[in-house]
PDB file of C-alpha atoms and ligand atoms in Angstrom:
ATOM      1  CA  MET A  20      17.725  15.853   4.679  1.00 66.00           C
ATOM      2  CA  GLY A  21      21.132  14.671   3.325  1.00 87.00           C
ATOM      3  CA  TYR A  22      21.531  12.232   1.113  1.00 95.00           C
ATOM      4  CA  GLN A  23      25.090  11.131   0.511  1.00 93.00           C
ATOM      5  CA  SER A  24      25.043   8.397  -2.328  1.00 94.00           C
ATOM      6  CA  ILE A  25      21.670   9.466  -3.793  1.00 96.00           C
ATOM      7  CA  SER A  26      19.847  12.194  -5.271  1.00 96.00           C
ATOM      8  CA  VAL A  27      16.206  12.878  -4.607  1.00 97.00           C
ATOM      9  CA  GLU A  28      13.112  15.076  -6.507  1.00 98.00           C
ATOM     10  CA  LYS A  29      10.173  15.296  -4.486  1.00 98.00           C
ATOM     11  CA  MET A  30       7.156  14.932  -6.653  1.00 97.00           C
ATOM     12  CA  THR A  31       4.672  16.811  -4.376  1.00 98.00           C
ATOM     13  CA  GLY A  32       4.644  18.872  -1.713  1.00 97.00           C
ATOM     14  CA  SER A  33       2.948  15.995   0.725  1.00 98.00           C
ATOM     15  CA  LEU A  34       4.551  12.900  -0.203  1.00 98.00           C
ATOM     16  CA  GLY A  35       6.536  11.285  -2.650  1.00 98.00           C
ATOM     17  CA  ALA A  36       9.818  11.169  -4.321  1.00 98.00           C
ATOM     18  CA  GLU A  37      12.286  10.063  -7.246  1.00 98.00           C
ATOM     19  CA  ILE A  38      15.186   8.545  -6.372  1.00 98.00           C
ATOM     20  CA  LYS A  39      17.845   8.994  -9.185  1.00 96.00           C
ATOM     21  CA  GLY A  40      21.552   7.726  -9.809  1.00 91.00           C
ATOM     22  CA  VAL A  41      21.160   4.317  -8.304  1.00 96.00           C
ATOM     23  CA  ASP A  42      21.522   0.963 -10.325  1.00 97.00           C
ATOM     24  CA  LEU A  43      18.966  -1.544  -8.325  1.00 97.00           C
ATOM     25  CA  SER A  44      20.554  -4.433 -10.398  1.00 96.00           C
ATOM     26  CA  ARG A  45      24.026  -4.101  -8.272  1.00 95.00           C
ATOM     27  CA  PRO A  46      25.219  -4.360  -4.831  1.00 94.00           C
ATOM     28  CA  LEU A  47      24.587  -0.748  -2.949  1.00 96.00           C
ATOM     29  CA  SER A  48      27.070   0.582  -1.184  1.00 96.00           C
ATOM     30  CA  ASN A  49      26.409   0.999   2.968  1.00 96.00           C
ATOM     31  CA  SER A  50      25.803   4.372   2.265  1.00 96.00           C
ATOM     32  CA  ALA A  51      23.432   4.309  -0.645  1.00 97.00           C
ATOM     33  CA  ALA A  52      21.381   1.468   1.012  1.00 97.00           C
ATOM     34  CA  ALA A  53      21.307   3.721   4.483  1.00 97.00           C
ATOM     35  CA  ASP A  54      20.368   6.614   1.924  1.00 97.00           C
ATOM     36  CA  ILE A  55      17.345   4.790   0.616  1.00 98.00           C
ATOM     37  CA  ARG A  56      15.748   3.500   3.520  1.00 98.00           C
ATOM     38  CA  GLN A  57      15.768   7.316   5.297  1.00 98.00           C
ATOM     39  CA  ALA A  58      14.029   8.165   2.032  1.00 98.00           C
ATOM     40  CA  LEU A  59      11.764   6.135   2.434  1.00 98.00           C
ATOM     41  CA  VAL A  60      11.349   7.292   6.088  1.00 98.00           C
ATOM     42  CA  ASP A  61      11.489  11.118   5.147  1.00 98.00           C
ATOM     43  CA  HIS A  62       8.815  10.784   1.499  1.00 98.00           C
ATOM     44  CA  LEU A  63       6.847   7.502   2.557  1.00 98.00           C
ATOM     45  CA  VAL A  64       6.929   6.388  -1.246  1.00 98.00           C
ATOM     46  CA  ILE A  65       9.727   6.514  -3.109  1.00 98.00           C
ATOM     47  CA  PHE A  66       9.861   5.753  -6.665  1.00 98.00           C
ATOM     48  CA  PHE A  67      13.128   4.212  -9.248  1.00 98.00           C
ATOM     49  CA  ARG A  68      13.184   4.858 -12.961  1.00 98.00           C
ATOM     50  CA  ASP A  69      14.242   2.454 -15.777  1.00 98.00           C
ATOM     51  CA  GLN A  70      15.530  -0.293 -13.937  1.00 98.00           C
ATOM     52  CA  LYS A  71      16.123  -3.695 -14.999  1.00 98.00           C
ATOM     53  CA  LEU A  72      15.510  -6.461 -12.219  1.00 98.00           C
ATOM     54  CA  THR A  73      15.595  -9.992 -12.623  1.00 98.00           C
ATOM     55  CA  PRO A  74      12.692 -11.471 -10.021  1.00 98.00           C
ATOM     56  CA  GLU A  75      15.642 -12.723  -7.871  1.00 98.00           C
ATOM     57  CA  GLN A  76      17.506  -8.892  -7.734  1.00 98.00           C
ATOM     58  CA  HIS A  77      13.692  -7.691  -6.973  1.00 98.00           C
ATOM     59  CA  LEU A  78      13.635 -10.121  -4.351  1.00 98.00           C
ATOM     60  CA  GLU A  79      16.892  -8.953  -3.182  1.00 97.00           C
ATOM     61  CA  PHE A  80      16.603  -5.249  -2.888  1.00 98.00           C
ATOM     62  CA  SER A  81      13.227  -6.002  -0.985  1.00 98.00           C
ATOM     63  CA  LEU A  82      15.359  -7.597   1.858  1.00 98.00           C
ATOM     64  CA  LEU A  83      17.047  -4.043   1.962  1.00 98.00           C
ATOM     65  CA  PHE A  84      13.861  -3.024   4.155  1.00 98.00           C
ATOM     66  CA  GLY A  85      13.203  -5.995   6.177  1.00 98.00           C
ATOM     67  CA  PRO A  86      12.041  -9.706   6.126  1.00 98.00           C
ATOM     68  CA  LEU A  87       9.853 -10.330   3.517  1.00 98.00           C
ATOM     69  CA  GLN A  88       6.593 -11.235   4.249  1.00 97.00           C
ATOM     70  CA  ARG A  89       4.594 -14.036   1.910  1.00 95.00           C
ATOM     71  CA  VAL A  90       1.213 -12.337   0.556  1.00 92.00           C
ATOM     72  CA  PRO A  91      -1.557 -14.139   1.877  1.00 89.00           C
ATOM     73  CA  TYR A  92      -4.971 -14.913  -0.200  1.00 88.00           C
ATOM     74  CA  VAL A  93      -2.977 -14.624  -3.567  1.00 89.00           C
ATOM     75  CA  ARG A  94      -1.653 -16.837  -5.828  1.00 91.00           C
ATOM     76  CA  PRO A  95       2.178 -16.633  -5.713  1.00 94.00           C
ATOM     77  CA  MET A  96       4.381 -16.194  -8.995  1.00 95.00           C
ATOM     78  CA  GLU A  97       5.428 -19.797 -10.422  1.00 94.00           C
ATOM     79  CA  GLY A  98       8.640 -20.634  -8.798  1.00 97.00           C
ATOM     80  CA  TYR A  99       8.796 -17.716  -6.581  1.00 97.00           C
ATOM     81  CA  PRO A 100       6.755 -17.792  -3.352  1.00 97.00           C
ATOM     82  CA  ASP A 101       7.229 -14.411  -2.065  1.00 97.00           C
ATOM     83  CA  ILE A 102       5.951 -12.681  -5.412  1.00 97.00           C
ATOM     84  CA  ILE A 103       2.971 -12.045  -6.751  1.00 95.00           C
ATOM     85  CA  ALA A 104       2.111 -10.840 -10.281  1.00 94.00           C
ATOM     86  CA  VAL A 105      -0.090  -8.139 -10.260  1.00 93.00           C
ATOM     87  CA  LEU A 106      -2.015  -9.219 -13.837  1.00 91.00           C
ATOM     88  CA  LYS A 107      -4.917  -7.721 -15.916  1.00 92.00           C
ATOM     89  CA  GLU A 108      -5.252  -8.994 -19.219  1.00 91.00           C
ATOM     90  CA  ALA A 109      -6.340  -7.050 -22.342  1.00 93.00           C
ATOM     91  CA  ASP A 110      -9.590  -9.124 -22.447  1.00 90.00           C
ATOM     92  CA  GLU A 111     -10.364  -8.721 -19.103  1.00 89.00           C
ATOM     93  CA  LYS A 112     -12.685  -5.584 -19.241  1.00 89.00           C
ATOM     94  CA  LYS A 113     -15.549  -4.241 -16.569  1.00 84.00           C
ATOM     95  CA  ILE A 114     -13.757  -6.238 -13.882  1.00 77.00           C
ATOM     96  CA  SER A 115     -12.570  -4.980 -10.463  1.00 74.00           C
ATOM     97  CA  THR A 116      -8.909  -5.026 -10.409  1.00 75.00           C
ATOM     98  CA  PHE A 117      -6.858  -6.102  -7.336  1.00 75.00           C
ATOM     99  CA  GLY A 118      -6.160  -2.339  -5.508  1.00 79.00           C
ATOM    100  CA  ASN A 119      -9.110  -0.706  -7.294  1.00 84.00           C
ATOM    101  CA  ALA A 120     -10.303   0.965  -3.314  1.00 89.00           C
ATOM    102  CA  TRP A 121      -8.203   3.383  -0.985  1.00 96.00           C
ATOM    103  CA  HIS A 122      -6.548   0.814   0.930  1.00 96.00           C
ATOM    104  CA  SER A 123      -3.191   0.073   3.464  1.00 98.00           C
ATOM    105  CA  ASP A 124      -2.013  -3.346   2.143  1.00 97.00           C
ATOM    106  CA  PHE A 125      -3.504  -6.336   4.069  1.00 97.00           C
ATOM    107  CA  SER A 126      -4.357  -4.334   7.308  1.00 98.00           C
ATOM    108  CA  PHE A 127      -6.346  -6.853   8.498  1.00 97.00           C
ATOM    109  CA  LEU A 128      -3.550  -9.002   9.432  1.00 97.00           C
ATOM    110  CA  ASP A 129      -1.962  -9.066  13.117  1.00 97.00           C
ATOM    111  CA  GLU A 130       1.387  -7.752  11.907  1.00 98.00           C
ATOM    112  CA  PRO A 131       0.143  -5.884   8.421  1.00 98.00           C
ATOM    113  CA  PRO A 132       3.359  -5.615   5.967  1.00 98.00           C
ATOM    114  CA  MET A 133       5.582  -2.626   6.670  1.00 98.00           C
ATOM    115  CA  ALA A 134       6.038  -1.955   3.076  1.00 98.00           C
ATOM    116  CA  SER A 135       5.301  -3.353  -0.561  1.00 98.00           C
ATOM    117  CA  LEU A 136       7.398  -3.035  -3.574  1.00 98.00           C
ATOM    118  CA  LEU A 137       6.287  -3.117  -6.693  1.00 98.00           C
ATOM    119  CA  TYR A 138       7.912  -3.242 -10.202  1.00 98.00           C
ATOM    120  CA  GLY A 139       6.536  -2.485 -13.680  1.00 98.00           C
ATOM    121  CA  ILE A 140       6.891  -4.928 -16.341  1.00 98.00           C
ATOM    122  CA  GLU A 141       4.161  -4.343 -19.221  1.00 98.00           C
ATOM    123  CA  ILE A 142       2.211  -1.272 -19.022  1.00 98.00           C
ATOM    124  CA  PRO A 143      -0.292   0.478 -20.604  1.00 97.00           C
ATOM    125  CA  GLY A 144       0.198   3.746 -23.230  1.00 96.00           C
ATOM    126  CA  HIS A 145      -1.793   5.463 -20.954  1.00 96.00           C
ATOM    127  CA  GLY A 146      -3.886   4.741 -17.577  1.00 97.00           C
ATOM    128  CA  GLY A 147      -3.234   2.444 -14.567  1.00 97.00           C
ATOM    129  CA  ASP A 148      -1.552   5.035 -12.711  1.00 98.00           C
ATOM    130  CA  THR A 149      -1.555   4.755  -8.769  1.00 98.00           C
ATOM    131  CA  LEU A 150      -2.114   7.125  -6.079  1.00 98.00           C
ATOM    132  CA  TRP A 151      -0.829   7.235  -2.214  1.00 98.00           C
ATOM    133  CA  ILE A 152      -1.899   9.602   0.489  1.00 98.00           C
ATOM    134  CA  ASN A 153      -0.237  10.949   3.195  1.00 98.00           C
ATOM    135  CA  MET A 154      -1.881   9.843   6.580  1.00 98.00           C
ATOM    136  CA  TYR A 155       0.316  11.495   8.867  1.00 98.00           C
ATOM    137  CA  GLU A 156      -1.109  14.917   7.023  1.00 98.00           C
ATOM    138  CA  ALA A 157      -4.606  13.730   6.623  1.00 98.00           C
ATOM    139  CA  TYR A 158      -4.260  13.249  10.879  1.00 98.00           C
ATOM    140  CA  GLU A 159      -2.470  16.468  11.409  1.00 98.00           C
ATOM    141  CA  ALA A 160      -5.175  18.476   9.845  1.00 98.00           C
ATOM    142  CA  LEU A 161      -8.159  16.893  12.022  1.00 98.00           C
ATOM    143  CA  SER A 162      -9.527  19.632  14.913  1.00 98.00           C
ATOM    144  CA  ASP A 163      -7.938  19.289  18.230  1.00 98.00           C
ATOM    145  CA  GLY A 164     -11.764  18.139  19.352  1.00 98.00           C
ATOM    146  CA  MET A 165     -11.506  15.299  16.374  1.00 98.00           C
ATOM    147  CA  LYS A 166      -7.996  14.491  17.501  1.00 98.00           C
ATOM    148  CA  ARG A 167      -9.200  14.111  21.192  1.00 97.00           C
ATOM    149  CA  MET A 168     -11.762  11.785  19.999  1.00 97.00           C
ATOM    150  CA  LEU A 169      -9.967   9.432  17.998  1.00 97.00           C
ATOM    151  CA  ARG A 170      -6.985   8.994  20.645  1.00 93.00           C
ATOM    152  CA  GLY A 171      -7.293   5.586  22.166  1.00 93.00           C
ATOM    153  CA  LEU A 172      -9.699   4.437  19.716  1.00 97.00           C
ATOM    154  CA  ARG A 173      -8.933   1.022  18.094  1.00 98.00           C
ATOM    155  CA  ALA A 174     -11.051   0.107  14.850  1.00 98.00           C
ATOM    156  CA  MET A 175     -11.619  -3.698  13.831  1.00 98.00           C
ATOM    157  CA  HIS A 176      -9.873  -4.536  10.562  1.00 98.00           C
ATOM    158  CA  ASN A 177     -11.109  -7.922   8.705  1.00 95.00           C
ATOM    159  CA  GLY A 178      -9.870  -8.984   4.974  1.00 92.00           C
ATOM    160  CA  ARG A 179     -13.584  -9.389   3.912  1.00 89.00           C
ATOM    161  CA  PRO A 180     -12.784  -9.708  -0.063  1.00 86.00           C
ATOM    162  CA  TYR A 181     -10.978 -12.615   0.672  1.00 87.00           C
ATOM    163  CA  GLY A 182     -13.458 -13.784   3.288  1.00 86.00           C
ATOM    164  CA  MET A 183     -16.935 -15.554   3.069  1.00 83.00           C
ATOM    165  CA  GLY A 184     -19.175 -12.674   2.160  1.00 77.00           C
ATOM    166  CA  GLY A 185     -16.378 -11.842  -0.557  1.00 67.00           C
ATOM    167  CA  VAL A 186     -17.409  -9.549  -3.205  1.00 68.00           C
ATOM    168  CA  PRO A 187     -20.796  -8.674  -4.117  1.00 66.00           C
ATOM    169  CA  LYS A 188     -21.824 -11.726  -6.684  1.00 63.00           C
ATOM    170  CA  ASP A 189     -22.574  -9.441  -9.876  1.00 63.00           C
ATOM    171  CA  LEU A 190     -19.067  -7.678  -9.772  1.00 66.00           C
ATOM    172  CA  ARG A 191     -16.669  -9.347 -12.062  1.00 68.00           C
ATOM    173  CA  THR A 192     -13.055  -9.506 -10.848  1.00 70.00           C
ATOM    174  CA  SER A 193      -9.743 -10.553 -12.457  1.00 68.00           C
ATOM    175  CA  ARG A 194      -9.238 -13.878 -13.482  1.00 76.00           C
ATOM    176  CA  SER A 195      -5.428 -13.271 -13.924  1.00 76.00           C
ATOM    177  CA  ILE A 196      -4.311 -12.170 -10.321  1.00 78.00           C
ATOM    178  CA  GLY A 197      -5.623 -15.274  -8.865  1.00 79.00           C
ATOM    179  CA  ILE A 198      -7.339 -14.223  -5.278  1.00 81.00           C
ATOM    180  CA  GLU A 199      -8.494 -16.716  -3.457  1.00 79.00           C
ATOM    181  CA  ARG A 200     -12.131 -15.891  -2.078  1.00 80.00           C
ATOM    182  CA  ASN A 201     -13.967 -17.613   0.410  1.00 81.00           C
ATOM    183  CA  ASN A 202     -11.722 -18.651   3.370  1.00 86.00           C
ATOM    184  CA  PRO A 203     -13.630 -18.011   6.443  1.00 86.00           C
ATOM    185  CA  ASP A 204      -9.834 -16.910   8.206  1.00 87.00           C
ATOM    186  CA  ALA A 205     -10.141 -13.501   6.384  1.00 88.00           C
ATOM    187  CA  ASP A 206     -13.301 -12.761   8.017  1.00 88.00           C
ATOM    188  CA  ARG A 207     -11.546 -12.831  11.732  1.00 93.00           C
ATOM    189  CA  GLU A 208     -11.653  -9.392  13.059  1.00 96.00           C
ATOM    190  CA  ILE A 209      -8.347  -7.749  14.071  1.00 97.00           C
ATOM    191  CA  ALA A 210      -8.297  -4.414  16.550  1.00 98.00           C
ATOM    192  CA  HIS A 211      -5.782  -1.847  15.132  1.00 98.00           C
ATOM    193  CA  PRO A 212      -5.411   1.736  16.511  1.00 98.00           C
ATOM    194  CA  VAL A 213      -6.924   4.404  14.839  1.00 98.00           C
ATOM    195  CA  VAL A 214      -4.121   6.615  15.025  1.00 98.00           C
ATOM    196  CA  ARG A 215      -0.757   4.594  15.060  1.00 98.00           C
ATOM    197  CA  LEU A 216       2.441   5.687  16.226  1.00 98.00           C
ATOM    198  CA  HIS A 217       5.147   5.182  13.336  1.00 98.00           C
ATOM    199  CA  PRO A 218       8.301   3.546  14.823  1.00 97.00           C
ATOM    200  CA  GLU A 219      11.038   5.077  12.778  1.00 97.00           C
ATOM    201  CA  SER A 220       9.181   8.788  12.292  1.00 97.00           C
ATOM    202  CA  GLY A 221       8.060   8.984  16.059  1.00 97.00           C
ATOM    203  CA  ARG A 222       4.883  10.672  14.035  1.00 98.00           C
ATOM    204  CA  LYS A 223       1.227   9.958  14.655  1.00 98.00           C
ATOM    205  CA  ALA A 224      -0.576   8.599  11.234  1.00 98.00           C
ATOM    206  CA  LEU A 225      -4.634   8.002  10.685  1.00 98.00           C
ATOM    207  CA  PHE A 226      -4.832   4.058  10.533  1.00 98.00           C
ATOM    208  CA  VAL A 227      -8.227   3.166   8.873  1.00 98.00           C
ATOM    209  CA  ASN A 228      -8.759   2.615   4.995  1.00 97.00           C
ATOM    210  CA  SER A 229     -12.101   1.752   3.332  1.00 94.00           C
ATOM    211  CA  ILE A 230     -11.467  -1.727   2.082  1.00 93.00           C
ATOM    212  CA  TYR A 231     -10.735  -3.516   5.516  1.00 96.00           C
ATOM    213  CA  THR A 232     -11.895  -1.487   8.420  1.00 97.00           C
ATOM    214  CA  GLY A 233     -15.431  -2.317   9.234  1.00 95.00           C
ATOM    215  CA  ARG A 234     -15.901  -0.696  12.671  1.00 98.00           C
ATOM    216  CA  PHE A 235     -14.572   0.993  15.629  1.00 98.00           C
ATOM    217  CA  GLU A 236     -14.147  -1.351  18.560  1.00 98.00           C
ATOM    218  CA  ASP A 237     -17.062  -2.159  20.522  1.00 98.00           C
ATOM    219  CA  MET A 238     -19.367  -0.380  18.275  1.00 98.00           C
ATOM    220  CA  SER A 239     -21.574  -1.796  15.560  1.00 98.00           C
ATOM    221  CA  GLU A 240     -21.132  -0.957  11.579  1.00 97.00           C
ATOM    222  CA  ALA A 241     -23.863   1.055  11.694  1.00 98.00           C
ATOM    223  CA  GLU A 242     -22.786   3.331  14.787  1.00 98.00           C
ATOM    224  CA  SER A 243     -19.353   3.380  13.067  1.00 98.00           C
ATOM    225  CA  ARG A 244     -20.509   4.176   9.541  1.00 97.00           C
ATOM    226  CA  PRO A 245     -20.739   8.013   9.505  1.00 98.00           C
ATOM    227  CA  LEU A 246     -17.118   8.844  11.191  1.00 98.00           C
ATOM    228  CA  LEU A 247     -15.241   6.086   9.222  1.00 98.00           C
ATOM    229  CA  ASP A 248     -17.008   7.755   5.954  1.00 97.00           C
ATOM    230  CA  TYR A 249     -16.259  10.712   7.293  1.00 98.00           C
ATOM    231  CA  LEU A 250     -12.484  10.256   7.977  1.00 98.00           C
ATOM    232  CA  TYR A 251     -12.404   8.464   4.890  1.00 97.00           C
ATOM    233  CA  GLN A 252     -13.554  11.467   2.697  1.00 97.00           C
ATOM    234  CA  HIS A 253     -11.369  13.824   4.508  1.00 98.00           C
ATOM    235  CA  CYS A 254      -8.238  11.673   3.972  1.00 97.00           C
ATOM    236  CA  LEU A 255      -9.056  12.167  -0.044  1.00 96.00           C
ATOM    237  CA  ARG A 256      -7.898  16.167  -0.102  1.00 97.00           C
ATOM    238  CA  PRO A 257      -5.530  16.060  -3.161  1.00 97.00           C
ATOM    239  CA  GLU A 258      -2.950  18.118  -1.130  1.00 98.00           C
ATOM    240  CA  PHE A 259      -2.243  15.224   1.029  1.00 98.00           C
ATOM    241  CA  SER A 260      -1.845  12.902  -1.975  1.00 98.00           C
ATOM    242  CA  CYS A 261       0.847  11.904  -5.064  1.00 98.00           C
ATOM    243  CA  ARG A 262      -0.206  10.089  -8.525  1.00 98.00           C
ATOM    244  CA  PHE A 263       2.779   8.079  -9.891  1.00 98.00           C
ATOM    245  CA  ARG A 264       2.843   7.099 -13.997  1.00 98.00           C
ATOM    246  CA  TRP A 265       4.200   3.852 -14.331  1.00 98.00           C
ATOM    247  CA  GLN A 266       6.605   2.873 -17.153  1.00 98.00           C
ATOM    248  CA  PRO A 267       8.500  -0.451 -17.780  1.00 98.00           C
ATOM    249  CA  GLY A 268      11.285  -0.471 -15.278  1.00 98.00           C
ATOM    250  CA  SER A 269       9.601   1.497 -12.819  1.00 98.00           C
ATOM    251  CA  LEU A 270       9.855   0.333  -8.699  1.00 98.00           C
ATOM    252  CA  ALA A 271       7.810   2.157  -5.962  1.00 98.00           C
ATOM    253  CA  VAL A 272       8.371   1.558  -2.659  1.00 98.00           C
ATOM    254  CA  TRP A 273       6.064   2.430   0.128  1.00 98.00           C
ATOM    255  CA  ASP A 274       5.257   2.824   3.507  1.00 98.00           C
ATOM    256  CA  ASN A 275       1.957   1.087   4.325  1.00 98.00           C
ATOM    257  CA  ARG A 276       2.029   2.360   8.229  1.00 98.00           C
ATOM    258  CA  CYS A 277       1.497   6.515   6.800  1.00 98.00           C
ATOM    259  CA  THR A 278       0.009   5.595   3.581  1.00 98.00           C
ATOM    260  CA  MET A 279      -3.096   4.748   1.667  1.00 98.00           C
ATOM    261  CA  HIS A 280      -2.881   3.850  -1.924  1.00 98.00           C
ATOM    262  CA  TYR A 281      -5.459   3.225  -4.960  1.00 97.00           C
ATOM    263  CA  ALA A 282      -4.745   1.664  -8.255  1.00 96.00           C
ATOM    264  CA  VAL A 283      -6.726   3.236 -10.753  1.00 96.00           C
ATOM    265  CA  ASN A 284      -8.519   0.903 -13.016  1.00 94.00           C
ATOM    266  CA  ASP A 285      -8.703   2.848 -16.413  1.00 94.00           C
ATOM    267  CA  TYR A 286      -6.594   0.806 -19.298  1.00 95.00           C
ATOM    268  CA  ASP A 287      -9.255  -1.729 -20.213  1.00 94.00           C
ATOM    269  CA  GLY A 288      -8.089  -3.226 -23.536  1.00 95.00           C
ATOM    270  CA  SER A 289      -4.182  -2.930 -22.439  1.00 95.00           C
ATOM    271  CA  ARG A 290      -2.294  -5.583 -20.485  1.00 95.00           C
ATOM    272  CA  ARG A 291      -0.814  -4.926 -17.245  1.00 96.00           C
ATOM    273  CA  LEU A 292       1.758  -6.509 -15.425  1.00 96.00           C
ATOM    274  CA  LEU A 293       3.709  -5.851 -12.453  1.00 97.00           C
ATOM    275  CA  HIS A 294       5.704  -7.655  -9.762  1.00 98.00           C
ATOM    276  CA  ARG A 295       4.657  -7.318  -6.093  1.00 98.00           C
ATOM    277  CA  THR A 296       6.902  -8.044  -3.114  1.00 98.00           C
ATOM    278  CA  GLN A 297       6.200  -6.878   0.872  1.00 98.00           C
ATOM    279  CA  VAL A 298       8.216  -6.614   3.896  1.00 98.00           C
ATOM    280  CA  GLN A 299       7.065  -7.833   7.611  1.00 98.00           C
ATOM    281  CA  GLY A 300       5.589  -4.914   9.753  1.00 98.00           C
ATOM    282  CA  GLU A 301       5.132  -4.919  12.956  1.00 97.00           C
ATOM    283  CA  LYS A 302       1.678  -5.096  15.325  1.00 98.00           C
ATOM    284  CA  PRO A 303       0.587  -1.000  14.897  1.00 98.00           C
ATOM    285  CA  VAL A 304       1.683   0.678  18.195  1.00 96.00           C
ATOM    286  CA  LEU A 305      -1.267   2.914  19.831  1.00 94.00           C
ATOM    287  CA  ALA A 306      -0.455   6.880  19.652  1.00 92.00           C
ATOM    288  CA  ASP A 307      -1.074   8.313  23.117  1.00 81.00           C
TER     289      ASP A 307
HETATM  290 FE1  LIG B 405      -1.987  -2.404  -2.516  1.00 69.18          FE
END
């Protein structure tokens, strides 16, 4: 894959690449902008190091990928309705954190965000990494028989962590991020294809995740559980993954249409702060 204005270093055999030679605080040339968009399609998640971005510059760069989508159920940053502060304070210990299970962002929306951008501001001395999974490869590694069975299936997604069921009563959650709970709107189920066609790459990706996908369409949760559990477990082969060690000034951009990710919660006692935006996506398209 040829890039004219950036240099690209792959992180693993599966997905993830670090982009070098760009200062995102300055206006991008047309060729650098096109290269970065192409790198996201090629590598599914891209990383930049040592960037110095104001919230305005973070918003400006996010627009490279499309119009912004406001994050639902999470309190926005003061003065910036399109940015949320992903924050855990040093004194918030033994709690559940944002993104601490495998998921594709807000997959329960009619039009889930196509991309998310996360910018590191305060990063613990160790821990707090994020992992991604390549959901094209997860799909491609299934047997022909399983692919045939999944073809045409839809699964029901819902925003249960924000809904009336909420999180278990005994689970402590972070107060710093400001997540809205008990909103009946979030309990609404949305059917999305189990195998979705990526509009830019033309490839098929598995599109179910353990936070938001409750069951297959026209099936009960109990009936769906064994196959969903199998698929979740299948996706987690280390060969499909990459893991990113954050530093202040790191920026990650990922494609929610063909990846899942997981925020590791292993940094109790340290403050961790990142700014997050997301880009409007389309209604997932069924792959035939
Ligand atoms: Fe997430």
